[in-house]
Amino acid sequence: MWYACASFTFDEREFHGRPPPLLQWRRSRQNFVRFVNEALEFRKTHFNDLSIEKFKVSMRFVEEVSPCLEKWIAFALERNVKELSIIAEMKDLIAVAEFFHPFRVPYLLPQAMFATKSIQRLELVFCDLSNVSGSSIQLPFLRNLDMINVHMNDSIFTSILSSSPLLEKINLSLVCGLERIHVTGEKLKMLVVFKCLPLEEVIVKAPNIESFLFRGKRHSLDRIDISSCRKLKFLWLQRASNLTDDTLEKVACLNPNLEK
């Protein structure tokens, strides 16, 4: 029976099969929320002792579903989830949503998410970390971190890095609020920084990093420092205005395994 599975994926789009007509969207969302609530309640009633490997919720966030999301996240955390994905906006609709609804409020994440020792992979889309206290962040087994269209400041990101010594991959795409990114993790293999605002500086001093992908915003003057890297195999840069040809030649010399 699927209720006993170790992996839960609740996707609003898949649930409907196709985007519902605009006038039916509210009712369709209510049906989706009811389905998730009933599924999790059944799991608690009949298989409450089983842990969860993966828990994913993908839906278009509106403030009225915030209590439900918080309850679903708590359900996963209580069962020592290892992979947690909270997608509060369909990824392929982010650009469209920002254009037509620029003042939509992202989902305000609960503090408890960031004090969970079981999480190894964390994916967040259209979420806000304003409620999170840096001093209470504890993610000691986190290996993969994906943040897309997330609101977060430098202090919170630094706290995540310092509490996650096993991080191997970081993806920061369209993150709002970061000014300086400074990564030094021993285990880090891959870093993606894509169109973050109001970013001014990226310093990469992770000794074992192999892949670095960066794209700045148009007309931005981001300062990129990868002079400490020695094991790069893949480097992709766009709108990295401070990196001259001479600088890149030096980087290539210092990283003999870099793809030419």
XYZ file of C-alpha atoms in Angstrom, residues 191-195 211-217 235-240:
18
model
C 28.495 25.848 -6.410
C 25.877 27.517 -8.613
C 25.121 31.234 -8.249
C 22.503 32.461 -10.718
C 21.151 36.020 -10.884
C 32.402 22.972 -10.527
C 31.520 26.659 -10.297
C 28.720 28.214 -12.339
C 27.956 31.910 -12.115
C 25.634 34.293 -13.896
C 25.219 37.856 -12.677
C 22.355 40.233 -13.250
C 33.879 26.690 -14.881
C 30.972 28.604 -16.444
C 30.777 32.377 -16.115
C 28.397 34.953 -17.530
C 28.295 38.637 -16.601
C 31.253 38.244 -14.266
